[in-house]
GROMACS .gro file of C-alpha atoms in nm:
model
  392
    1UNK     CA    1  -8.074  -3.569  -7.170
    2UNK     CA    2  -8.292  -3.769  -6.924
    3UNK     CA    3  -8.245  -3.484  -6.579
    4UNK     CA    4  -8.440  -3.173  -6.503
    5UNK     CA    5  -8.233  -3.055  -6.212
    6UNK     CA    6  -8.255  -2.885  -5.897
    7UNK     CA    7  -8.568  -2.843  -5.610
    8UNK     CA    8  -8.949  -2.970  -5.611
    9UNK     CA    9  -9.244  -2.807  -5.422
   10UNK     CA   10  -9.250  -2.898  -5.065
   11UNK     CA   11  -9.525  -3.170  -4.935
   12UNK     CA   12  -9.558  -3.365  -4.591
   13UNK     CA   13  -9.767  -3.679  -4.699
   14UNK     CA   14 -10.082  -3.479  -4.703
   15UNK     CA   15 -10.282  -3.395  -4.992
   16UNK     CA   16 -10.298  -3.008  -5.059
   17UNK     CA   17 -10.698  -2.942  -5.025
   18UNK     CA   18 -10.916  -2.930  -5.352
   19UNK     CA   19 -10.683  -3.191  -5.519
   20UNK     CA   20 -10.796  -3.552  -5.617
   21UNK     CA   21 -10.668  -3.781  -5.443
   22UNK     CA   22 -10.659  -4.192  -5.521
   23UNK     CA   23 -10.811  -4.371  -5.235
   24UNK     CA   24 -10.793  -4.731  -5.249
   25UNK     CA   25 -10.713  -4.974  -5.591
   26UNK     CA   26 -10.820  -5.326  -5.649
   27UNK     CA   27 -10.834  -5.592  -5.920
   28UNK     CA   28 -10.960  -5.897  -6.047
   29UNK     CA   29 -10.899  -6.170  -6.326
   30UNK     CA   30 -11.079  -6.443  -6.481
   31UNK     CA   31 -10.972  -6.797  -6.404
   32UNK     CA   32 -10.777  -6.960  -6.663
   33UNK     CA   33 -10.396  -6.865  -6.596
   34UNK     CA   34 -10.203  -6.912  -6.898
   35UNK     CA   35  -9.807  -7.014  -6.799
   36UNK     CA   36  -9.631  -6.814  -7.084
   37UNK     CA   37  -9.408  -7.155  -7.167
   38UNK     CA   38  -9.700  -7.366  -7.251
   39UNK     CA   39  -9.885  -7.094  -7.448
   40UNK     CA   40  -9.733  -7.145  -7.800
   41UNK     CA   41  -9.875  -7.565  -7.791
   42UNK     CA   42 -10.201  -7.459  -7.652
   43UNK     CA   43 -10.265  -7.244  -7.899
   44UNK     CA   44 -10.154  -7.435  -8.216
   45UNK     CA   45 -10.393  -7.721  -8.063
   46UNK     CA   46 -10.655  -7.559  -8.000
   47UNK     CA   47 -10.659  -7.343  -8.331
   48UNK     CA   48 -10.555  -7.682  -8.522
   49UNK     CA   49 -10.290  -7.496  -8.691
   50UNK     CA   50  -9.963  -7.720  -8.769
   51UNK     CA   51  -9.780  -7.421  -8.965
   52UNK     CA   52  -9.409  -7.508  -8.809
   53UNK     CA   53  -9.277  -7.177  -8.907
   54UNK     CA   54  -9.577  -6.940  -8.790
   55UNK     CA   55  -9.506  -7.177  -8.400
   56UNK     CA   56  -9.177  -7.092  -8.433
   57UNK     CA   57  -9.253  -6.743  -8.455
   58UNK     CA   58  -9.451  -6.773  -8.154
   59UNK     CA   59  -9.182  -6.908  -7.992
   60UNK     CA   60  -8.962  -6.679  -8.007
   61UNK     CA   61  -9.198  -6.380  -7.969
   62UNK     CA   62  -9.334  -6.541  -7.580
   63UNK     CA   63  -8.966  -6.535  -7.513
   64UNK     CA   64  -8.885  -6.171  -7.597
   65UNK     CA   65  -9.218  -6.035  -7.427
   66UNK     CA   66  -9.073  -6.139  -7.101
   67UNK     CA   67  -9.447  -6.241  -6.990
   68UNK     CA   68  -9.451  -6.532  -6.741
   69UNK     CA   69  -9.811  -6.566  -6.685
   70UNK     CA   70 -10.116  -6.409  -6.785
   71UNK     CA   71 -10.535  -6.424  -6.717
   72UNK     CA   72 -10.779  -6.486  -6.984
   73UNK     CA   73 -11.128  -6.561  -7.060
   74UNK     CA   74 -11.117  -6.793  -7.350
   75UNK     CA   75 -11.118  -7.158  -7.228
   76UNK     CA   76 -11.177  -7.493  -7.359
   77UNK     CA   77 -11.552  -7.440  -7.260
   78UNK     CA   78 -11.565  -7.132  -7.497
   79UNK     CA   79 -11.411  -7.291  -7.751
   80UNK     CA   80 -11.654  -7.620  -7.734
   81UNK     CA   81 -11.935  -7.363  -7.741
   82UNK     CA   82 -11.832  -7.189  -8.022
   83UNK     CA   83 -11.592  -7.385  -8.209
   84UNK     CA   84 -11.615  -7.109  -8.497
   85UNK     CA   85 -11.394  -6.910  -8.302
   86UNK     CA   86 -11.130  -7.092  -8.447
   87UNK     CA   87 -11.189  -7.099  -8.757
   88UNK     CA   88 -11.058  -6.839  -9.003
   89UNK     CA   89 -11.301  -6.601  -9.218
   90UNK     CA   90 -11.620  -6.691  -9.031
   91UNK     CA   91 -11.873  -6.390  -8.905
   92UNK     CA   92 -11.852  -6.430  -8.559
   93UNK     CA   93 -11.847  -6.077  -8.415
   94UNK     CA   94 -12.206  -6.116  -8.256
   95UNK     CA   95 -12.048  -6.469  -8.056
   96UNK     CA   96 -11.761  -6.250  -7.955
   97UNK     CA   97 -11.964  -5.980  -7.828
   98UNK     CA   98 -12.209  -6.199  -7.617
   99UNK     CA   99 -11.885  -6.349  -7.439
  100UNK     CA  100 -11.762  -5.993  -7.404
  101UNK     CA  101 -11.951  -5.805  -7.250
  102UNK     CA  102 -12.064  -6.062  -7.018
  103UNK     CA  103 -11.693  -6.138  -6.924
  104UNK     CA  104 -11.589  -5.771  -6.886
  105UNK     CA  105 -11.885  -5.693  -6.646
  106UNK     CA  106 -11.828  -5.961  -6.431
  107UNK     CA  107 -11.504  -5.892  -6.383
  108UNK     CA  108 -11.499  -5.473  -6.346
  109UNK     CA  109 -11.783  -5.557  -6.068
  110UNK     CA  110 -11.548  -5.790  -5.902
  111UNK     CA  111 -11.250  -5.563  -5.930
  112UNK     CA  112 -11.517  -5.265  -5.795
  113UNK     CA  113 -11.638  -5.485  -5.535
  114UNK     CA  114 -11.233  -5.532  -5.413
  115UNK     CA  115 -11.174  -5.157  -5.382
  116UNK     CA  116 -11.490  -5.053  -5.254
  117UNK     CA  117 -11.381  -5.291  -4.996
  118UNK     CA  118 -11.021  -5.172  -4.976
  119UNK     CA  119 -11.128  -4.817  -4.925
  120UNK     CA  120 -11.357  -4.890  -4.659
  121UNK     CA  121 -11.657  -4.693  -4.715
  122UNK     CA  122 -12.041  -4.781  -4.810
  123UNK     CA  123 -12.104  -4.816  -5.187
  124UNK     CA  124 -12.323  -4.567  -5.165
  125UNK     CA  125 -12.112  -4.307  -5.107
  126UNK     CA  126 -12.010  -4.316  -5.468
  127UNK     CA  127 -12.117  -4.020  -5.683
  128UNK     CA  128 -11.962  -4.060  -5.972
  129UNK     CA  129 -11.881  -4.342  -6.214
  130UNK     CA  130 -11.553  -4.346  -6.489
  131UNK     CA  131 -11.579  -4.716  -6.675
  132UNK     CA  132 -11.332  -4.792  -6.971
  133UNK     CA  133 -11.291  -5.036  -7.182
  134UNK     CA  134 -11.231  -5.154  -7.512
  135UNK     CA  135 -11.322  -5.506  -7.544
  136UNK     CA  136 -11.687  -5.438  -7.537
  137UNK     CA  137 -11.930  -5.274  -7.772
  138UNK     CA  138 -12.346  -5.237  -7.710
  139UNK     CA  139 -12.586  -4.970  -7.626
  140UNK     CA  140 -12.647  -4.888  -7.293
  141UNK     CA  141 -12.301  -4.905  -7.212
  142UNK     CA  142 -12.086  -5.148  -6.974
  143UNK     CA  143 -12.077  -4.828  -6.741
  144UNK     CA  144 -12.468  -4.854  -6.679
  145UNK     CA  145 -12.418  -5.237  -6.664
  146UNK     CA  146 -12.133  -5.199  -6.342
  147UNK     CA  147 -12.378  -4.986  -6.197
  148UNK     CA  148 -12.686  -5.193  -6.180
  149UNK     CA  149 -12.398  -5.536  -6.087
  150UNK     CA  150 -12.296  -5.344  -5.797
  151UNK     CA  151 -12.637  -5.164  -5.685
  152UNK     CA  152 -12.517  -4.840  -5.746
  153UNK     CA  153 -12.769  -4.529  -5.666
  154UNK     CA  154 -12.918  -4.422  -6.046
  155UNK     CA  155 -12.852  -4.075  -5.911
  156UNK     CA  156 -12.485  -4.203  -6.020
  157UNK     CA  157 -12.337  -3.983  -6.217
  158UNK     CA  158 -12.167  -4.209  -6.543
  159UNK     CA  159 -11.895  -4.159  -6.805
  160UNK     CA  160 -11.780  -4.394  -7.071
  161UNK     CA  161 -11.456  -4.422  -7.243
  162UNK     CA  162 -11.458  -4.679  -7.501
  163UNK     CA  163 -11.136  -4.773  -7.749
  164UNK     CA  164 -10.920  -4.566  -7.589
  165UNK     CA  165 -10.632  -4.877  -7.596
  166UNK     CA  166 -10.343  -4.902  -7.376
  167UNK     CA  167 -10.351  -4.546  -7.245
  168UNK     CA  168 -10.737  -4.608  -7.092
  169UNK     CA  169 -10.602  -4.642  -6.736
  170UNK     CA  170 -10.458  -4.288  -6.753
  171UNK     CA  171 -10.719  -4.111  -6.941
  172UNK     CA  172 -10.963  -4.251  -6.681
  173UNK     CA  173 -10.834  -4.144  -6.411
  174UNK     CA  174 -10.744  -3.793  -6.560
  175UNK     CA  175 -11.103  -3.746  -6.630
  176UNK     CA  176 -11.193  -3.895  -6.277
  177UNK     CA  177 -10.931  -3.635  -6.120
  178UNK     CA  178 -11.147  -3.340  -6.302
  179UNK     CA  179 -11.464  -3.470  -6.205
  180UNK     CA  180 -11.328  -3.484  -5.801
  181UNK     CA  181 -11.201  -3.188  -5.801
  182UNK     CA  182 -11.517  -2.991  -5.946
  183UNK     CA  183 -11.757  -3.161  -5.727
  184UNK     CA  184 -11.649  -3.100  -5.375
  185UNK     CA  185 -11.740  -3.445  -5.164
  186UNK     CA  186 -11.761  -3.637  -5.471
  187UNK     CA  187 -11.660  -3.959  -5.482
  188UNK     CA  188 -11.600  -4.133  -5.840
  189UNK     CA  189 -11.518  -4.508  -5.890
  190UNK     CA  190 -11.275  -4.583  -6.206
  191UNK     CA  191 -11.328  -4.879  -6.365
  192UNK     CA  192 -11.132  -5.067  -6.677
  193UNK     CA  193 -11.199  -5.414  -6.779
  194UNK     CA  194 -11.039  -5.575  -7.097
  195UNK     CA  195 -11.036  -5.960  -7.239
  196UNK     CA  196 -10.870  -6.056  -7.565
  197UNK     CA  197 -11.180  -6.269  -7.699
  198UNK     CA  198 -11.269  -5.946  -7.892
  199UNK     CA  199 -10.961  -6.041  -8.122
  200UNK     CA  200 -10.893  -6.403  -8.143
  201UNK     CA  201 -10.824  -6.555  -8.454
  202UNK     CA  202 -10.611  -6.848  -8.555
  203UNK     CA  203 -10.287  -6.784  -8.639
  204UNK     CA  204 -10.203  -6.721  -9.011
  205UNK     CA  205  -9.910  -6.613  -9.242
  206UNK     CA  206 -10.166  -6.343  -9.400
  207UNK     CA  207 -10.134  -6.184  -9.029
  208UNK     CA  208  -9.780  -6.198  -8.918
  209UNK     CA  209  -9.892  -5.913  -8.643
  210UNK     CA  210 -10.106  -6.101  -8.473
  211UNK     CA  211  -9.887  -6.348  -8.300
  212UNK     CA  212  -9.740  -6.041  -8.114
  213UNK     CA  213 -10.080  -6.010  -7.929
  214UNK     CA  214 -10.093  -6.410  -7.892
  215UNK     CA  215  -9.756  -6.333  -7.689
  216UNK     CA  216  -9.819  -6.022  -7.502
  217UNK     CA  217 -10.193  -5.933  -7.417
  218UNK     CA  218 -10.396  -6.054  -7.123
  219UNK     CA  219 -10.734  -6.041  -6.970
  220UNK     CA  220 -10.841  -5.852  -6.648
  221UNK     CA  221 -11.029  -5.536  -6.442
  222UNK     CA  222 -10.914  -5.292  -6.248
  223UNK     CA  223 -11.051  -5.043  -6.060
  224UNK     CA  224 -10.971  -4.700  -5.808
  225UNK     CA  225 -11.127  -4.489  -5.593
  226UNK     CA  226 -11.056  -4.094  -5.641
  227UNK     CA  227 -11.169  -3.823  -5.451
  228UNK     CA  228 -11.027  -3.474  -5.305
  229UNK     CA  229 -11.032  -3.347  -4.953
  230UNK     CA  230 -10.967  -3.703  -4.811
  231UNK     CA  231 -11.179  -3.817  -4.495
  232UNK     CA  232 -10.865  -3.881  -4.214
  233UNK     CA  233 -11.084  -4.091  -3.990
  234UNK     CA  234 -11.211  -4.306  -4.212
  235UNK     CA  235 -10.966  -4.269  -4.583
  236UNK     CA  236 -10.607  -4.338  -4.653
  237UNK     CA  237 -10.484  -4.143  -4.966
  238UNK     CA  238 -10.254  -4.380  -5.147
  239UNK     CA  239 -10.139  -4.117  -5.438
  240UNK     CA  240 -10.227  -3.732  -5.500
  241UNK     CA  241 -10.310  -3.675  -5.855
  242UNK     CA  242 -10.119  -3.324  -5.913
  243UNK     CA  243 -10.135  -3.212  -6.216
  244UNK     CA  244 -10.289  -3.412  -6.606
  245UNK     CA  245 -10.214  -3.399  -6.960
  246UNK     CA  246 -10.279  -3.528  -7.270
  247UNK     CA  247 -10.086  -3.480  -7.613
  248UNK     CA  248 -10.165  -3.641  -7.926
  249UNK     CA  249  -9.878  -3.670  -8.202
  250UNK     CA  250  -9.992  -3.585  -8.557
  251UNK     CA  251  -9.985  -3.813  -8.862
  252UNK     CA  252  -9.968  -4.116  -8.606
  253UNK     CA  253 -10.300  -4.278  -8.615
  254UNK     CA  254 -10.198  -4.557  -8.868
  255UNK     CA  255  -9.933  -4.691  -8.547
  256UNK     CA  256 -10.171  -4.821  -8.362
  257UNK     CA  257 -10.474  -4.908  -8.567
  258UNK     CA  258 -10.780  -5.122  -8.472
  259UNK     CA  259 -11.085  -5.206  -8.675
  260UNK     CA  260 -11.420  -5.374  -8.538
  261UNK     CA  261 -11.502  -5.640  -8.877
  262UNK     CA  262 -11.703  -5.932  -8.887
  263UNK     CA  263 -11.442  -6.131  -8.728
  264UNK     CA  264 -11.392  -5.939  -8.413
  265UNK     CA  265 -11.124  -5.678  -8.363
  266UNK     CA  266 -10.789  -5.673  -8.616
  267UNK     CA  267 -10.533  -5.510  -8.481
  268UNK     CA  268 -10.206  -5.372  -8.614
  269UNK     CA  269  -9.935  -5.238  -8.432
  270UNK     CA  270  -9.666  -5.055  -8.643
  271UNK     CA  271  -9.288  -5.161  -8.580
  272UNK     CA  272  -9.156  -4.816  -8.515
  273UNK     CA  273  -9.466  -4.791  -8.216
  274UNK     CA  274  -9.137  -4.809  -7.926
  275UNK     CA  275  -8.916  -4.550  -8.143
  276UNK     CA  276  -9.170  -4.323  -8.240
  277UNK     CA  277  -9.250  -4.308  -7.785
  278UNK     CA  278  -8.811  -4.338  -7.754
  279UNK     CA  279  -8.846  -4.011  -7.973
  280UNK     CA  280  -9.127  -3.831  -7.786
  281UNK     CA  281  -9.142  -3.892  -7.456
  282UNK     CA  282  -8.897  -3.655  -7.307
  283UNK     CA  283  -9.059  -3.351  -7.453
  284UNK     CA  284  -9.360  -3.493  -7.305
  285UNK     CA  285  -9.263  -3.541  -6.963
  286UNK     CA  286  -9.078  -3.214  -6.965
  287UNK     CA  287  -9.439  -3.041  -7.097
  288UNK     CA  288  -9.600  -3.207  -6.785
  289UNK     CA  289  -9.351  -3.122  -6.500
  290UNK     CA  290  -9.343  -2.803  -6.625
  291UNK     CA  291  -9.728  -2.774  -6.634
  292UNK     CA  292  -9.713  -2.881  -6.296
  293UNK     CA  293  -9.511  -2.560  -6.189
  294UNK     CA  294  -9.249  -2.805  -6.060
  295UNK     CA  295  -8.870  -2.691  -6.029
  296UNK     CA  296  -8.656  -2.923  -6.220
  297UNK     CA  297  -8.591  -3.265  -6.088
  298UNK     CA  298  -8.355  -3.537  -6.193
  299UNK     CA  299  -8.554  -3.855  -6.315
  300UNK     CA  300  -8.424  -4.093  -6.109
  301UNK     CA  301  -8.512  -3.862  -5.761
  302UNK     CA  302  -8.895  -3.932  -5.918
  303UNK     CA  303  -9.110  -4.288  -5.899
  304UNK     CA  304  -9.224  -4.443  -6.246
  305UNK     CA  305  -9.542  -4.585  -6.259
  306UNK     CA  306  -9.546  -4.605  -6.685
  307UNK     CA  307  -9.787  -4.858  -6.904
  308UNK     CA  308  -9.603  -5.209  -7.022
  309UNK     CA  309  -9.682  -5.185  -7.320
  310UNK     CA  310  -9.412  -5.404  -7.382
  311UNK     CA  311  -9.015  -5.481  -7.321
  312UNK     CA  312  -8.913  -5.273  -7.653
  313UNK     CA  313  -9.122  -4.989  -7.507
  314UNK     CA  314  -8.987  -4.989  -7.154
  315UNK     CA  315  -8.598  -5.035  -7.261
  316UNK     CA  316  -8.621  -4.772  -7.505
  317UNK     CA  317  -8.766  -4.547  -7.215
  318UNK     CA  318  -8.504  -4.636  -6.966
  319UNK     CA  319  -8.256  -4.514  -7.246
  320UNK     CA  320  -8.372  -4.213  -7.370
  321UNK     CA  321  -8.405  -4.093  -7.001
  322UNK     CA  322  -8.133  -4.263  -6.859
  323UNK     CA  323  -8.337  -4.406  -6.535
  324UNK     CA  324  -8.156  -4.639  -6.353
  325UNK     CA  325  -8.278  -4.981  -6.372
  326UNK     CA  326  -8.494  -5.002  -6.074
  327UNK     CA  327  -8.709  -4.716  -6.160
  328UNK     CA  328  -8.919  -4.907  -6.427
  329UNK     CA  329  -8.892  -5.249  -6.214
  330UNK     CA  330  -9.311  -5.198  -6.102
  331UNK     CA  331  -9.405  -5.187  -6.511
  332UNK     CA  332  -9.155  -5.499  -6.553
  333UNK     CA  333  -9.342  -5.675  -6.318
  334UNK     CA  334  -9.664  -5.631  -6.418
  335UNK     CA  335  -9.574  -5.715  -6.724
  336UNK     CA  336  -9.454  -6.044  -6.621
  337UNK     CA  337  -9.687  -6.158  -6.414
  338UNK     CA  338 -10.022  -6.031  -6.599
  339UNK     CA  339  -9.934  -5.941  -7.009
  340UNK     CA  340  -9.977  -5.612  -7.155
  341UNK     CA  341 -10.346  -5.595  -6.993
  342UNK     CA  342 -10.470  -5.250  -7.225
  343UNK     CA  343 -10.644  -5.055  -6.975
  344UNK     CA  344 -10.596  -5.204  -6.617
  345UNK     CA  345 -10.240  -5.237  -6.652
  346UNK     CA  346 -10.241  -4.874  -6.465
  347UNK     CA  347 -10.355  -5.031  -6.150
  348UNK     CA  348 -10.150  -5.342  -6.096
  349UNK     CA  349  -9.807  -5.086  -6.155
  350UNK     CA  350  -9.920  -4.887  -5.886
  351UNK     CA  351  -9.968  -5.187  -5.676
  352UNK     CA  352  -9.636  -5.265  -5.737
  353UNK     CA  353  -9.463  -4.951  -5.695
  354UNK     CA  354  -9.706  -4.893  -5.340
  355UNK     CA  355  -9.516  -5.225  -5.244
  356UNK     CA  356  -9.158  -5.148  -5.361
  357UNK     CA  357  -9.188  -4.789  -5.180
  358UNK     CA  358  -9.316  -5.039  -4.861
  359UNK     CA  359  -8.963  -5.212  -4.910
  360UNK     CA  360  -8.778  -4.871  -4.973
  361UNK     CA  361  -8.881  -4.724  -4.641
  362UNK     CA  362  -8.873  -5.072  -4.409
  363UNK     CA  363  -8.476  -5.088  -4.511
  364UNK     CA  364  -8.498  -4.674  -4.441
  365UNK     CA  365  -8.383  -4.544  -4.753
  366UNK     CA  366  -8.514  -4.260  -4.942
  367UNK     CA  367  -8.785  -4.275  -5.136
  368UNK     CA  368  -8.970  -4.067  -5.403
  369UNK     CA  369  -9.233  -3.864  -5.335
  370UNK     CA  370  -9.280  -3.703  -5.697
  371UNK     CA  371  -9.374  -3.917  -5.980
  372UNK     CA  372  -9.519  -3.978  -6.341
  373UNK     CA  373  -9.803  -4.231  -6.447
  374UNK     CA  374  -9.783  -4.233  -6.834
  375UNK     CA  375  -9.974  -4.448  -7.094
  376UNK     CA  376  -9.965  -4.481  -7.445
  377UNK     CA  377 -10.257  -4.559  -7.667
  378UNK     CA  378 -10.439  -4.542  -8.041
  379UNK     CA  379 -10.357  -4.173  -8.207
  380UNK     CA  380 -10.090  -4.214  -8.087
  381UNK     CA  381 -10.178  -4.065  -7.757
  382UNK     CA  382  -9.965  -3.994  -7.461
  383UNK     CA  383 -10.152  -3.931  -7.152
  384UNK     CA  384  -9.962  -3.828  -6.786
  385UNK     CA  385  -9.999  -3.730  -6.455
  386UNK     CA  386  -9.789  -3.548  -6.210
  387UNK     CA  387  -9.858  -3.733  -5.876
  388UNK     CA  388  -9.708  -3.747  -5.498
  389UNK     CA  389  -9.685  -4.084  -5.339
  390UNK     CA  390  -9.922  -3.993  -4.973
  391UNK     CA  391  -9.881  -4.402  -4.884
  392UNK     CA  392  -9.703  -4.348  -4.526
   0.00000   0.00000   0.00000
């Protein structure tokens, strides 16, 4: 358990022609920070909610998360402007939408606006567009919303993944990956944008579940840049996107279940969500290395840029494929210093694991150059892509 031996297809730091390639990332947040250790008073103000034993709850929960500091959209203005918010039981769906899909616009434009900028090319360049999210609900979509924020041609070419959860990052940019690579010179922009107005509530002892979003989930966009057959004068591939799957487990759907009411979003997570991942995810990541035609590899000769869905998650995936410590430290960090952000979680691991494979090379050790980026979302769905690390 947790090694798949022996030798991995050759590659010198330049993507193999026809494959999709990820050419610049960026991000944004809104601009209240929320420090983890002042979260659980904050809250129980704000909510006017003096249960003692539903804050001590909290307490405990913000402390096992392992979340230092997180983004979000709800404020004290919000709040003045609609106090109902608050307020158990009351129909307020329509005020969360308004705030929603404002707030998630703004933000994937911003995060857009940041790699278009990071990958150093004129917006209108940009064939295709890939926006997910699943904080938002109206009709058009966010995705034609982006488009007209940042001026986009309407010969854009758009797709739209909404409620796809946690694993929205991935499935993006799998679907971004097939779009590059079957439209030579294309160039697609993936977008993800998420806020947790879409499920605030008070807290309440008829909802025990809900504290453990309270404690974990945080607002924010992200946003990439994919295309094959990079431009060497004028692009820097960061990551080469090899080889994508998706696998859904039957008789799961109840594990991660979310339901648009009158009151927003309710979500449930199931308590056996990390053991039911602990008991799948090998098969899974042996499916998709062996899709990719690779020889076997050990684990810990491969990078691991996986979701946060959370500390139970990411320990019980250490374990079951016995990675050293260091190989999940990217997720850990995101996780700390942003919350389980649903869909644009992808990006800021990738950041991170771009910046520990800076530090890996200055002190001239060996790095990996094969790798997994795995999500898991509603279904329960796994999603995962083969990649090679091009960032020289």
């Amino acid at each position: 358990m947790g090694s798949i031996d022996a030798e991995v297809l050759g590659s010198e730091k330049k993507s193999n022609p026809g494959k999709a390639t990820i050419l610049a990332l960026g991000k944004a947040f809104p601009h209240q920070l929320v420090m983890q250790e002042y979260l659980v008073d904050g809250y129980f103000k704000t909510t006017k909610c003096d249960d003692p034993e539903l804050k001590q709850k909290l307490t405990r929960l913000c402390k096992t998360t392992t979340v230092k500091t997180r983004y979000v959209v709800m404020s004290e203005e919000i709040l003045k402007k609609y106090p109902e918010l608050a307020i158990e039981g009351g129909s307020t769906v329509t005020q969360r939408l308004d705030i929603c899909n404002d707030a998630v616009t703004e933000m994937a434009v911003e995060a857009s606006r940041a790699c278009i900028k990071n990958w150093g090319r004129s917006i209108s360049e940009i064939t295709h567009l890939v926006y997910v999210s699943s904080s938002e609900a109206r009709l058009p979509g966010g995705d034609l919303y982006l488009a007209k924020g940042l001026g986009l041609s309407p010969d854009t070419h758009r797709v739209l993944l909404y409620f796809v959860g946690c694993s929205g990052g991935v499935a993006g940019l799998r679907v971004a990956k097939d779009i590059a690579e079957n439209n030579p010179g294309s160039r697609v922009l993936l977008a993800t944008s998420e806020t947790t107005i879409i499920g605030f509530k008070p807290p309440s002892v008829d909802r025990p579940y809900d504290l453990v979003g309270v404690a974990l989930f945080g607002d924010g966009a992200g946003a990439m840049i994919i295309g094959s057959d990079p431009d060497p004068v004028c692009e820097k591939p960061l990551f080469e996107l090899h080889t994508a799957i998706q696998n859904f487990l039957p008789d799961t759907e109840k594990t991660i279940d979310g339901r648009l009411t009158e009151q927003g979003i309710n979500f449930k997570l199931a308590r056996e969500l990390p053991q039911i991942i602990e008991d799948n995810v090998e098969n899974f990541c042996k499916k998709l290395i062996g899709k990719a035609g690779l020889a076997h590899k050990n684990y810990n000769q491969m990078f691991w840029a996986v979701h946060p869905g959370g500390p139970a998650i990411l320990n019980r995936m250490e374990r079951r494929l016995n990675l050293s410590p260091e190989k999940l430290s990217p997720s850990r960090r995101a996780l700390m210093d942003y919350g389980n952000a649903s869909s644009n979680s992808i990006v800021y691991v990738l950041e991170y694991m771009l910046e520990e494979s800076k530090k890996v090379r200055n002190m001239n050790e060996e790095e990996n150059e094969w790798g997994l980026i795995l999500a898991f979302g509603p279904g329960v769905t796994f999603e995962g892509i083969i990649a090679i690390n091009l960032d020289v």
